[in-house]
Every structure is written in C-alpha cells, then in structure tokens.
Tab-separated table of C-alpha atoms in Angstrom:
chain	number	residue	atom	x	y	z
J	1	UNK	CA	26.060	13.558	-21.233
J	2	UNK	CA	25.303	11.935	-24.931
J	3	UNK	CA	25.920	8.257	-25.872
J	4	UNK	CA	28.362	6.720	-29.078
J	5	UNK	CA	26.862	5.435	-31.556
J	6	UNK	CA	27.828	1.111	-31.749
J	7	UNK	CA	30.262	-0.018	-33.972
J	8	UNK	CA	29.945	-0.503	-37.731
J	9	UNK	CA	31.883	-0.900	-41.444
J	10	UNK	CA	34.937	0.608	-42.383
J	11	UNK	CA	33.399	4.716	-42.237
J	12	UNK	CA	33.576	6.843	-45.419
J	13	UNK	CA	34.841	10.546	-44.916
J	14	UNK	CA	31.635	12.513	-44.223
J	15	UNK	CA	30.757	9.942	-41.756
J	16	UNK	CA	34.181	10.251	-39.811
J	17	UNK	CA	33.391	14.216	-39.887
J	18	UNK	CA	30.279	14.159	-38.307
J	19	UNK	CA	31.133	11.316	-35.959
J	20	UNK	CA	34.254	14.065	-34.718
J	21	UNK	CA	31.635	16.560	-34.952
J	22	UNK	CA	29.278	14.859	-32.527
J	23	UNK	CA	32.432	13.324	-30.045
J	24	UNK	CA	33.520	17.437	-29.755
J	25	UNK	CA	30.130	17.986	-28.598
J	26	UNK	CA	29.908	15.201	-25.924
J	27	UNK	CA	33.219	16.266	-24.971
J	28	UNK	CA	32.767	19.702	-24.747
J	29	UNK	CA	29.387	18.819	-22.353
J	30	UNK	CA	31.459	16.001	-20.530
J	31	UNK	CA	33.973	18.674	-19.049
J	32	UNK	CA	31.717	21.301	-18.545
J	33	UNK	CA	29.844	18.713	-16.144
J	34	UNK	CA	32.825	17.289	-14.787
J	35	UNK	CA	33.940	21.361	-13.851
J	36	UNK	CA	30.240	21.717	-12.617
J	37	UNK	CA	30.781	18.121	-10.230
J	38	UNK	CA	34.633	19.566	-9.397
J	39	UNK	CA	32.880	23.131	-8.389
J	40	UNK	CA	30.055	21.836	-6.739
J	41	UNK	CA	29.309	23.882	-2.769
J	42	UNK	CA	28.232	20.114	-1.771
J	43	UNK	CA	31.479	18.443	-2.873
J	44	UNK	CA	33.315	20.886	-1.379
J	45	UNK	CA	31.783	20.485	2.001
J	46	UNK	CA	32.408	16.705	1.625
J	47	UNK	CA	35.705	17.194	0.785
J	48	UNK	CA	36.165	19.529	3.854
J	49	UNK	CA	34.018	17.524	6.525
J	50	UNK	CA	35.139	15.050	9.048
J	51	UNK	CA	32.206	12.913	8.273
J	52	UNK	CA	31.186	9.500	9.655
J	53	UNK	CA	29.204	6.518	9.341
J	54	UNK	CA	27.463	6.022	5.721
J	55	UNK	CA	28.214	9.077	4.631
J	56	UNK	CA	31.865	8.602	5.554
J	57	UNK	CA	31.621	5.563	3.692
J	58	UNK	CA	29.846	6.374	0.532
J	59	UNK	CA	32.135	9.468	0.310
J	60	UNK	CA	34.996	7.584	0.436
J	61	UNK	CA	33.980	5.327	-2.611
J	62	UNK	CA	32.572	8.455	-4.807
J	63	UNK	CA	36.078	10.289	-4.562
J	64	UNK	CA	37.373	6.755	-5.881
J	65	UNK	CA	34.757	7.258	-8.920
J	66	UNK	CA	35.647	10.744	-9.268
J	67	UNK	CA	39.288	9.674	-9.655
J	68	UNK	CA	38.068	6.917	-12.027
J	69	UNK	CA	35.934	9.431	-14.207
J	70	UNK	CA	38.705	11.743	-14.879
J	71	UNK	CA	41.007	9.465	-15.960
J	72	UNK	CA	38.366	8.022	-18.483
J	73	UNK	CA	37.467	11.482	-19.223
J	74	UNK	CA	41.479	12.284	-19.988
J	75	UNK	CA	41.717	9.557	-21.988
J	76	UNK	CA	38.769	10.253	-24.105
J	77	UNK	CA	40.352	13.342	-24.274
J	78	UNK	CA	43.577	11.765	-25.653
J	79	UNK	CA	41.381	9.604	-28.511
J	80	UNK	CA	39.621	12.489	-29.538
J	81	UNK	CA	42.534	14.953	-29.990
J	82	UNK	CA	44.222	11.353	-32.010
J	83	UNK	CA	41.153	10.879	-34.339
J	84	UNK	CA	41.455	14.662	-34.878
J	85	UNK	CA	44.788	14.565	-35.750
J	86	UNK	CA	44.766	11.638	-38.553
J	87	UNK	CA	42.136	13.063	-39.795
J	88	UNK	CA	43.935	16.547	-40.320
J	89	UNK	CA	46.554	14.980	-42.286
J	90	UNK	CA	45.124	15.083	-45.646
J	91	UNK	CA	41.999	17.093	-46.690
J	92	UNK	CA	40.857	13.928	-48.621
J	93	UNK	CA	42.008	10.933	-45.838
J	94	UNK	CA	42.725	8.101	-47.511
J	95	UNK	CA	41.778	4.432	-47.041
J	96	UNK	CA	44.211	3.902	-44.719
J	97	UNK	CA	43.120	6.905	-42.434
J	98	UNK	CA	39.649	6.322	-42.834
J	99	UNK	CA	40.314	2.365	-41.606
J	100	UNK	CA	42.530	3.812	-38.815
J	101	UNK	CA	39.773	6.417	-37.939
J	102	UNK	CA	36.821	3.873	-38.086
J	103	UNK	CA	38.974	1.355	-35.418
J	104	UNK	CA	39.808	4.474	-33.341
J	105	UNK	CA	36.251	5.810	-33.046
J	106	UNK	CA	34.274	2.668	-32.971
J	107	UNK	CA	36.967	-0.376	-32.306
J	108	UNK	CA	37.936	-0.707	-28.142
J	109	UNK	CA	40.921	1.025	-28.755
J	110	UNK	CA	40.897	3.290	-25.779
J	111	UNK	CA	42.875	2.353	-23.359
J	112	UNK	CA	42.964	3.375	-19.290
J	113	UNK	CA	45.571	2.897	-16.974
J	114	UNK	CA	44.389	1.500	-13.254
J	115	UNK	CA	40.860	0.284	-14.255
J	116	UNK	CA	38.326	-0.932	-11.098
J	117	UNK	CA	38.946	-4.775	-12.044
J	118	UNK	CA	42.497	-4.719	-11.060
J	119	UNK	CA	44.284	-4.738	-14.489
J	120	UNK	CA	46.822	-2.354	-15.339
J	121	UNK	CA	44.683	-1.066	-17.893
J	122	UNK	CA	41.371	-1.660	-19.386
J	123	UNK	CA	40.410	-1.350	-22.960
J	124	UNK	CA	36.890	0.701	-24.008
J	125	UNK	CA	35.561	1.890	-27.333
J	126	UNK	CA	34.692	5.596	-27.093
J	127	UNK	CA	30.484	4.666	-26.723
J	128	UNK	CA	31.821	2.334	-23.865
J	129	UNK	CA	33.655	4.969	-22.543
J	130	UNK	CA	30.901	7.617	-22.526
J	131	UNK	CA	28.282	5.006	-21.141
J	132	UNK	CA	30.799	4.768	-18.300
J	133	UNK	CA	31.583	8.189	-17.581
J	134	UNK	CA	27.902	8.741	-17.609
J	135	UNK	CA	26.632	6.021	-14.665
J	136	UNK	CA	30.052	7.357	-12.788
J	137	UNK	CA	28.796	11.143	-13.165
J	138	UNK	CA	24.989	9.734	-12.343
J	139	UNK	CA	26.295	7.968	-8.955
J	140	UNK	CA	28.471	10.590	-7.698
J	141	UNK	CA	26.345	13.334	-8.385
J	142	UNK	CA	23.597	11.889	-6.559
J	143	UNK	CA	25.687	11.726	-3.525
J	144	UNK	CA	27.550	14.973	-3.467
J	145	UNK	CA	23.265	16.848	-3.931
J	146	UNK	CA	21.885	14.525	-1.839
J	147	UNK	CA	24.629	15.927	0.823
J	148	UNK	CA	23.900	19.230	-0.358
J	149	UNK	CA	20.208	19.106	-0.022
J	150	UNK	CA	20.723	17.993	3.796
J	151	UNK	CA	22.858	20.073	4.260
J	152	UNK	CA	21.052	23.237	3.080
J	153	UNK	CA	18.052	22.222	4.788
J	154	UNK	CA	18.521	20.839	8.053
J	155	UNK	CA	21.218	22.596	10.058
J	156	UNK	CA	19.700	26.319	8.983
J	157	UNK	CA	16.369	24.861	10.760
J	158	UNK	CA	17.961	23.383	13.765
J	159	UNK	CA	19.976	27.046	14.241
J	160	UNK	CA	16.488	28.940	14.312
J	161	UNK	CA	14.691	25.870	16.128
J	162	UNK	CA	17.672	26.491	18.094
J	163	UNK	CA	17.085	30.310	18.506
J	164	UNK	CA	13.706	30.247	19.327
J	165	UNK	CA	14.703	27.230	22.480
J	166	UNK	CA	17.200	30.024	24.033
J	167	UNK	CA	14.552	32.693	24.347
J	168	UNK	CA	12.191	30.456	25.594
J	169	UNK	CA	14.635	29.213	27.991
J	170	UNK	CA	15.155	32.812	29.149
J	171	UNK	CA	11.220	33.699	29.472
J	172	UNK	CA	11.331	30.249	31.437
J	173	UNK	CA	14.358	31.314	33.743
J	174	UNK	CA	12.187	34.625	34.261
J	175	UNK	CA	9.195	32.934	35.601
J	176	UNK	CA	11.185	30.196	37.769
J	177	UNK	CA	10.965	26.899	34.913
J	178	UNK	CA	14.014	26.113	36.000
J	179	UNK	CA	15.562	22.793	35.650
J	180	UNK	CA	14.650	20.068	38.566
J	181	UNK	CA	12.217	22.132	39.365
J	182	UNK	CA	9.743	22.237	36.680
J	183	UNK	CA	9.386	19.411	34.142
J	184	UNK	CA	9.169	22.115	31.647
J	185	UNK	CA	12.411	22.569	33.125
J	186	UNK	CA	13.540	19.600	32.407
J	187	UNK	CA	12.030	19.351	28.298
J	188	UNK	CA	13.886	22.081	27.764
J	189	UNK	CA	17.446	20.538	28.756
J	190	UNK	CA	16.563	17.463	27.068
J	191	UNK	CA	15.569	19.351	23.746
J	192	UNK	CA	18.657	21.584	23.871
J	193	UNK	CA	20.398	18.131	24.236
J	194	UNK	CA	18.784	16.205	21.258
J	195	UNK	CA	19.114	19.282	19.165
J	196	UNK	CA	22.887	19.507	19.761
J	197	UNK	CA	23.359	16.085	18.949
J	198	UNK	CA	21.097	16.153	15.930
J	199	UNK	CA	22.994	18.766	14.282
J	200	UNK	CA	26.302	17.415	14.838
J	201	UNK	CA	24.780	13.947	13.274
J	202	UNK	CA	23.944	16.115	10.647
J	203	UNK	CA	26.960	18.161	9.140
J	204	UNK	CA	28.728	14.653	9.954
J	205	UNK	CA	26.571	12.285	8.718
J	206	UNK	CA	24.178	13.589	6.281
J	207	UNK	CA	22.945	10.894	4.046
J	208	UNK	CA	21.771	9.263	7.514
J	209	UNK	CA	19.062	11.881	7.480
J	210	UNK	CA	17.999	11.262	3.682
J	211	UNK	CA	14.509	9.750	2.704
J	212	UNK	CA	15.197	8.531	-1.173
J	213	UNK	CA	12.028	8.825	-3.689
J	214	UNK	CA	10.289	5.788	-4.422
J	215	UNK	CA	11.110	4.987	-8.078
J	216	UNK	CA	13.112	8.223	-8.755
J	217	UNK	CA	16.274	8.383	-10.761
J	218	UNK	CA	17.088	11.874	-10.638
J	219	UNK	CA	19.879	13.200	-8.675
J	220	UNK	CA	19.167	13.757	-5.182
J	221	UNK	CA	15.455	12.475	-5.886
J	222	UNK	CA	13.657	12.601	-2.160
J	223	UNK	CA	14.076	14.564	0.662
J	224	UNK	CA	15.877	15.465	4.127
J	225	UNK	CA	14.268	12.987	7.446
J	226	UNK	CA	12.895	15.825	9.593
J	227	UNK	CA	11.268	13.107	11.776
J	228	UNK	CA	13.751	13.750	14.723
J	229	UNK	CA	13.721	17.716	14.432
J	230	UNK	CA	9.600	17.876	14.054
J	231	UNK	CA	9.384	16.232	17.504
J	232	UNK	CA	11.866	18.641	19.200
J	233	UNK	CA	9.798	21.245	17.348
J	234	UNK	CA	6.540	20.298	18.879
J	235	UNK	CA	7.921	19.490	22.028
J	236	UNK	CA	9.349	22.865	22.261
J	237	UNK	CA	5.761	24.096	21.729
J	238	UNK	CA	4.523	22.385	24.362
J	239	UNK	CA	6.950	24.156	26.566
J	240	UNK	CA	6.069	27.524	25.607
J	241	UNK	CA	2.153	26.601	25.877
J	242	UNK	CA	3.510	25.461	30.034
J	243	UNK	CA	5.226	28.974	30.188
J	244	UNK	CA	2.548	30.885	28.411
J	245	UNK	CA	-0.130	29.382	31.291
J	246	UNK	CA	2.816	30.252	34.183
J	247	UNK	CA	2.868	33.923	32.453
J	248	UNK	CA	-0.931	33.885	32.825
J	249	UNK	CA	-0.993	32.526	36.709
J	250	UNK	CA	2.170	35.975	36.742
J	251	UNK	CA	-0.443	38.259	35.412
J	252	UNK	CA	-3.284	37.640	37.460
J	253	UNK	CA	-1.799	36.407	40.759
J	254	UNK	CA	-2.440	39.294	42.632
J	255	UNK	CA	-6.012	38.999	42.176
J	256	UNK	CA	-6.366	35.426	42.425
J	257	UNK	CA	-4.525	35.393	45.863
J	258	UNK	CA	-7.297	38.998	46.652
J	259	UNK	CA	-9.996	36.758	45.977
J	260	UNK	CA	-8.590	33.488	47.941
J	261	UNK	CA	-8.134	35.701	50.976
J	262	UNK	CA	-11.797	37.083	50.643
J	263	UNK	CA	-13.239	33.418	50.008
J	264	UNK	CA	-11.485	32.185	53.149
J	265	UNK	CA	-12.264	35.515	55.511
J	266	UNK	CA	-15.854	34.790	54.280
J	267	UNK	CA	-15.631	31.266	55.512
J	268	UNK	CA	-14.215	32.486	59.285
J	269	UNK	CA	-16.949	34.970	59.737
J	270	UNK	CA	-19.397	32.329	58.569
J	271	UNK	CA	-17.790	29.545	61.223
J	272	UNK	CA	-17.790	32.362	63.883
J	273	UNK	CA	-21.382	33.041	63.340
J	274	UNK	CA	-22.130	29.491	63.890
J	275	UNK	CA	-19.847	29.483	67.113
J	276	UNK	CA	-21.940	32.115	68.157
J	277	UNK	CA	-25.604	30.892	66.785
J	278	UNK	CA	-24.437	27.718	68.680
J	279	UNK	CA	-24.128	29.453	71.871
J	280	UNK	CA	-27.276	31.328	71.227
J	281	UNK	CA	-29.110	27.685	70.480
J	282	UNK	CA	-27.829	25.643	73.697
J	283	UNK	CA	-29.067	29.130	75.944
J	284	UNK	CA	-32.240	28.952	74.137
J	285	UNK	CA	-33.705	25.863	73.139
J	286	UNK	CA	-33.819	22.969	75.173
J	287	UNK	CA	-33.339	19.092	74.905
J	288	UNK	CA	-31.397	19.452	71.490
J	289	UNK	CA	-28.763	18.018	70.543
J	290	UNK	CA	-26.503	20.900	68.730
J	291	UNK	CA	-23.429	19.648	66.041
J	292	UNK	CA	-19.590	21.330	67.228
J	293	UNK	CA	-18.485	24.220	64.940
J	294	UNK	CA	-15.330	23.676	63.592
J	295	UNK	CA	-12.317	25.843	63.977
J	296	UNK	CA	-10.931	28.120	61.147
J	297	UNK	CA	-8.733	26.173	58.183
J	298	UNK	CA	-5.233	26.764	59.794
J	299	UNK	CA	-3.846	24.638	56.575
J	300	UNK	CA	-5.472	26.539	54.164
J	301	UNK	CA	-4.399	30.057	55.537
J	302	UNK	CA	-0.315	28.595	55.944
J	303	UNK	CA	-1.186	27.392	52.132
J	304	UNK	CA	-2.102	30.652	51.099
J	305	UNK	CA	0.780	32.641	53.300
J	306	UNK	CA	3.018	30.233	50.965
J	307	UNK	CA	1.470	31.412	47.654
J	308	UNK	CA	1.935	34.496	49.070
J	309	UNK	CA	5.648	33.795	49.298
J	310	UNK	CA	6.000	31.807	45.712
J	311	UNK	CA	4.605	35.069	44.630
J	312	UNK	CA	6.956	37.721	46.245
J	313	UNK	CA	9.502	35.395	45.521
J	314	UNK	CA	8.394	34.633	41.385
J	315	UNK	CA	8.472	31.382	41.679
J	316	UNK	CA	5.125	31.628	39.612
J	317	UNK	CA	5.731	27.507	38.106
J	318	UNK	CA	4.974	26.641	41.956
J	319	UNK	CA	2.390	29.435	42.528
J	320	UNK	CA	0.166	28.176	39.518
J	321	UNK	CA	-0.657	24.566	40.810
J	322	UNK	CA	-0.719	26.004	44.408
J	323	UNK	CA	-3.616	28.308	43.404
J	324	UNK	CA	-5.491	26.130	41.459
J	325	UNK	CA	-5.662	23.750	43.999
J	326	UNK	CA	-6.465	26.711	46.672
J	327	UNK	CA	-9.232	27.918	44.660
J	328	UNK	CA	-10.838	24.681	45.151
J	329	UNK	CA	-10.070	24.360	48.662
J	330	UNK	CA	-11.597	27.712	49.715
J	331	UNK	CA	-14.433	27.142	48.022
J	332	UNK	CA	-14.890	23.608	49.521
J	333	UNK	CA	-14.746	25.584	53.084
J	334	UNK	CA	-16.597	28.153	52.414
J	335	UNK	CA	-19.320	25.926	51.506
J	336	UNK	CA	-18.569	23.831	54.871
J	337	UNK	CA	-18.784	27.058	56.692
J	338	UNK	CA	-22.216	27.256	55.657
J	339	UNK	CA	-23.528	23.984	55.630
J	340	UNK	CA	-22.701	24.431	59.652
J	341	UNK	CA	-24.281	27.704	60.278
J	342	UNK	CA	-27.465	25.890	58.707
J	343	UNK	CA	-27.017	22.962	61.522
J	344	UNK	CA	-26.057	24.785	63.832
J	345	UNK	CA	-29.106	27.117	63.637
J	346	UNK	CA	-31.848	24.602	62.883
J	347	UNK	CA	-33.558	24.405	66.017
J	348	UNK	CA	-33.894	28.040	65.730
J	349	UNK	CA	-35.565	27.827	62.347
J	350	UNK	CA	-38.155	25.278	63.722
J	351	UNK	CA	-39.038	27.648	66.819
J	352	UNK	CA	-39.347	30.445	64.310
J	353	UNK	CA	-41.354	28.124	61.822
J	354	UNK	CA	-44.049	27.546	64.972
J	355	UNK	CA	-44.018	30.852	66.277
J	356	UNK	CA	-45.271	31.947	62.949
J	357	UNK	CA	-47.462	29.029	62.362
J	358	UNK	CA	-48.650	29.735	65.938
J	359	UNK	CA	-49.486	33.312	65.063
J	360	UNK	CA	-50.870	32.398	61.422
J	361	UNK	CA	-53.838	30.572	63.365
J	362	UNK	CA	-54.401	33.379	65.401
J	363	UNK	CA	-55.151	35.764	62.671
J	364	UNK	CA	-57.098	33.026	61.476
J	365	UNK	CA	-59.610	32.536	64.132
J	366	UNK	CA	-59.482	36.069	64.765
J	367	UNK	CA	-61.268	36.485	61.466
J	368	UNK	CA	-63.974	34.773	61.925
J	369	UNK	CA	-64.484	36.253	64.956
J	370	UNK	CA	-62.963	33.677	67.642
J	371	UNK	CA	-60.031	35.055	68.965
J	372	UNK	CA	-61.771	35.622	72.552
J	373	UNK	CA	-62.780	32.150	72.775
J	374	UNK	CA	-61.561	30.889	76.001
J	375	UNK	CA	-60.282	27.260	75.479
J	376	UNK	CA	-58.692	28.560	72.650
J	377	UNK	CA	-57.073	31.527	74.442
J	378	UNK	CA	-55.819	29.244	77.030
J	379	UNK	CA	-54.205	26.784	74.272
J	380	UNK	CA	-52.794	29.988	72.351
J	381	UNK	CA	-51.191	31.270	75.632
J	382	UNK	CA	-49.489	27.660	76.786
J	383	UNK	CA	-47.994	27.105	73.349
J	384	UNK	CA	-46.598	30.624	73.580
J	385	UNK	CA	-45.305	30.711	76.602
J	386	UNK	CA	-43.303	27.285	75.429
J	387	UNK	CA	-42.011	29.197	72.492
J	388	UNK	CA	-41.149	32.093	73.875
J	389	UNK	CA	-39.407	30.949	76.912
J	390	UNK	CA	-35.463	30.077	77.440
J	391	UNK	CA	-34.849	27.547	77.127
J	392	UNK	CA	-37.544	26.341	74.478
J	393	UNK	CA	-38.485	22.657	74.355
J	394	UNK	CA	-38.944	22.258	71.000
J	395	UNK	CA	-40.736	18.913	70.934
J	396	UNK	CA	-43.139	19.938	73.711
J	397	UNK	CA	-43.945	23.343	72.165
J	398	UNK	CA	-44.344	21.608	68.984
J	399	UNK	CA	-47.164	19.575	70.836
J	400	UNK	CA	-48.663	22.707	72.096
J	401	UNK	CA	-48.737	24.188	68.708
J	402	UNK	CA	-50.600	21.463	66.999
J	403	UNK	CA	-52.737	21.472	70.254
J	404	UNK	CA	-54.152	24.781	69.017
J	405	UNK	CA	-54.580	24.123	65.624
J	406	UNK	CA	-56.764	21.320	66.369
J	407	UNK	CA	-59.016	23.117	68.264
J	408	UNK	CA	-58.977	26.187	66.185
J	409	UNK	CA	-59.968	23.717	63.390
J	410	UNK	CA	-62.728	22.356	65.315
J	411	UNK	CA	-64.039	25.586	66.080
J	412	UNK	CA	-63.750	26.683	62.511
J	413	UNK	CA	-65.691	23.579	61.224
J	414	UNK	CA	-68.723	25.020	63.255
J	415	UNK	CA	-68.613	28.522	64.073
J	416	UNK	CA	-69.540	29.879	60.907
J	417	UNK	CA	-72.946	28.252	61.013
J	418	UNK	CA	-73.306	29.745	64.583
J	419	UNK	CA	-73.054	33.103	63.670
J	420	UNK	CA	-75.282	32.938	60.050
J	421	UNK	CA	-77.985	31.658	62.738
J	422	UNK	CA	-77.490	34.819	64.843
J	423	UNK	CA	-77.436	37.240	62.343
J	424	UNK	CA	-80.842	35.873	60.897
C-alpha cells in the first residue's frame, strides 16, 4: 500500500494527471490486498472457528477493522471515480476544475459514514485515508497470519505426536504397561490427556500459543509456543525408552530365568555339601565347635516360580524389576552357600594342613638319613595316630605335630656333622 502526497497550491493540469495516475495505482494495489486479506485460508478459519479467550477477543475487534477498512476503501473508491470524472469533462479543465480537483485530491473532502469516534461521519483527505487503510490492513493482517502460522504448525504436529502415542500405547498394552499398573502406564494417559487438551486450546485459541519477535514489524513476525508440546514429546520418549527396556527383559527372559534357576540349584548343592561336610566334621574331629548350615532359600525359589508366572503370563513390566532384583539375590546366596561350605569344612582343612606338614618333616629327616631314629619315630607315630583317628582332637594333634618338628629340628641342627665325621 503507497502513501498521498500532503497538501499543496491550487494544482496545474499535468499535476492533477499524474496525481490520478498515481491514486489508480494505490487503488488498484489497495483492492488487490484487500481481495488477498478477504481470501486469506487464515481468515477463513477465523471466520469459521468457535474461538475463545484472546483470540476470541482480538478477532472480534479485527472483523470491526475489516468492516472499517472497506468502507474507507469504498469511499476512496467513490473520490477517485469523482476526481476522474471532473477531470473528463473538458480535455483542457479549466480553473474551476482544476480548483475543484486540487480540494478533492488534497483538501479533507472525503467523507465516511460510521467512523470509530462515534460521529456519523468522519472527514479524511485521500493521503489520510490511505495512511489509515494502511495501519488497518497492517493490524489485521498480522492477526489473521499469526492465526495461520499456528494453525499450520501446531495441530499437524500434535496429530503425528499424536500417532506415534497410539502405537506406543499398543506396543505398551502388548507387553503389560498398562495403566495403574505401570507408571509408564500412567505417562501415557496423562500425555494422551495434555495432548487432547492442547490441541483443542489450539484450533480455539491460537494467538495464546504465539511467541511475537522482539522488535519485528512484519506480519506474523515470531513464531508458534511449542513449549507445552516439546515436553509431551520428550516425555513420550521416555516412555518408549521404559518399553524398549520391558521389550529387552521379553527377549531374553527365558534365559535370564535358565540362568537364575542354575545360580540357585548351584547354591542347594553347595548348602547340601556343607550339611553333609558338617556331618562328616562332628564324626571326625573332636572338641570343635562346627557353625549350622542353613536351609535352602524357600523365598527366593517362590520368587522365581512367580517370574516364572509374570512370564507365562507377559506381564514382562513386572517380570523386569523381579529379575533384576533376583539376579542379585541368587548371587548373594550362592556366595552364602559357599562362604558356609568353607566354615563348615575348616577343621578339616587344618587336619589336612598337619597331616601334610606332618609328612613334609618326614621326608625331611628321611633325607638326611634319620627317619629310623627312635625318639623321633615314636613322636612321628603319636602325632599320627592323633590325626588319623575319629574323632581327631585338633588342638592336641596340633601339639603333637609341633612336638615332632622340634625334635626333627634338633636333630637336623646336629646330625649332619655326625655323619661328615663317619664318613672321614
């Protein structure tokens, strides 16, 4: 849209021409922006929309502009098609004419019926006029792309944000994320919820979800608030991260429950071989004091019959944490299991540890040619009689043991001098 010239003098002839010349040109671009506004997909949708709040509001007041700006627009019309006319009266206009023309095209002699202040009419020169129709066209515009803009942007990605919830809600339902069940579950109601909501806020009340430029004039300068529909968008990937992980625990489960059942049978053979290393220690060694074996984990097998179950049953949001926290368990027992064997069987590790350090110092002396020595046959033979008797004191063979090093390591100290005497 162009802008008048201001007033001036009385205008000669060629300057009323090109003055006409220039008004037919604004005109001609006035109307073809006012059809452009009138055909506009955004002002249609406004027109056909049961909006609300500030949209609702600011709508309301730009169909009163629109109004407004074709009635200035019709009666620029009607001055233009006036000046035209005087001036086609004579092919030289007179003074008269020219005078007439001059007031007509520069004086506020336009006037419009039902102006904004309240009058019955209002009176504008035709550069007054155009500066008007311009900041009316400016405002109104701005609103009805600004709508547009929303409206093109957000609803289109809330329908395939909104796609992509439903199948993850059905991959969910397949693996048992089922409302008050799961709290993905339960993210995924409450983001079907918010995105509902959102998009009916939206097609109702889109300049509500409009983040204007800083320092922009342009029409529809800045851009849709995607604030509220980028949090439902991560959230949603959260979800499908929760699913992907149940889809995993699906997958495997077979062989995680496999190995949980091998982990725990491990850990009952290892308690019954302590039961019976237990029994073998109280018939065998004597004066100890040997730790109870527990029994088998009941809990842990009733857990695992129940994973079993969550498994059969695909209930695989249930069966993940249940595993997890089996794993751990098993392996906890399995490691008890062992720890008591090891207790359990202790006093038979020390008689073995002094049978062979008993026998050790036998092959010792029995290199350098002691073996037949008769205090230390008679020390050998008590401490192995200790050891290998049922039930073994351990303390008192111990004794016996360290009996016979001694003396082997007295005779040691001096034998080997003895015999370099006897061979020389």
């Amino acid at each position: 849209m162009g802008v008048t010239d201001p007033a001036g003098p009385v205008m000669d002839r060629d300057e009323v021409d090109r003055a006409l010349a220039r008004l037919g040109q604004e005109h001609e671009a006035i109307e073809t922006s006012l059809l452009a506004l009138q055909d506009h997909a955004g002002r249609r949708l406004l027109e056909g929309a049961e909006l609300t709040g500030v949209t609702q509001e600011r709508w309301q007041a730009t169909e009163t502009r629109i109004t407004l700006l074709w009635s200035y627009f019709d009666a620029y019309t009607a001055a233009l098609r006036g000046a035209r006319e005087i001036r086609a009266r004579r092919r030289w206009a007179s003074r008269e004419d020219l005078a007439e023309l001059t007031e007509l095209l520069r004086g506020t002699s336009v006037a419009v019926p039902g102006s904004p202040s309240g009058r019955l009419s209002e009176s504008f020169s035709l550069a007054e006029l155009v500066d008007r129709m311009n900041d009316l066209y400016a405002t109104s515009l701005d609103l009805v792309v600004t709508a547009d803009a929303v409206w093109s942007a957000l609803p289109a990605r809330i329908d395939l944000l909104a796609a992509e919830l439903q199948r993850t809600r059905q991959l969910a339902h397949s693996v048992g994320v089922r409302p008050g069940e799961h709290p993905a579950g339960d993210d995924l109601e409450r983001i079907t919820r918010t995105l509902t909501r959102l998009r009916e806020d939206v097609i109702r009340d889109p300049l509500a979800f409009w983040v204007p430029a800083q320092g922009s004039s342009a029409p529809g300068g800045g851009r849709p608030d995607t604030r509220v529909y980028d949090r439902e968008a991560r959230a949603l990937e959260d979800v499908r991260r929760e699913i992907d992980a149940v889809l995993t625990v699906r997958q495997d489960a077979e062989a995680r429950l496999i190995r949980l059942r091998d982990v725990l049978s491990r850990a009952d053979r290892t308690l019954a071989e302590a039961r019976t290393a237990r029994g073998e220690v109280l018939a065998k060694i004597a004066a100890t004091e040997v730790p109870v074996v527990s029994g088998p984990p009941t809990v842990l097998q009733e857990q695992l019959a129940t994973a079993a179950e969550y498994r059969r049953a695909a209930q695989w949001h249930r069966l993940s944490p249940l595993l997890e926290s089996l794993e751990q368990k098993a392996e906890d027992e399995l490691l008890r299991a062992r720890e008591q064997l090891t207790a359990v069987t202790a006093p038979l590790a020390v008689r073995a540890e002094l049978r062979g350090r008993l026998d050790a110092y036998k092959a010792k002396v029995a290199r350098h040619g002691l073996a037949e020595d008769p205090f230390l046959v008679e020390r050998y033979d008590a401490a192995r009689r200790m050891l290998w008797s049922a039930p073994c004191d351990l303390r008192v063979a111990e004794g016996a043991v360290l009996r016979y090093q001694r003396a082997a390591a007295e005779l040691l100290d001096t034998a080997p001098e003895d015999r370099e005497g006897g061979r020389r």
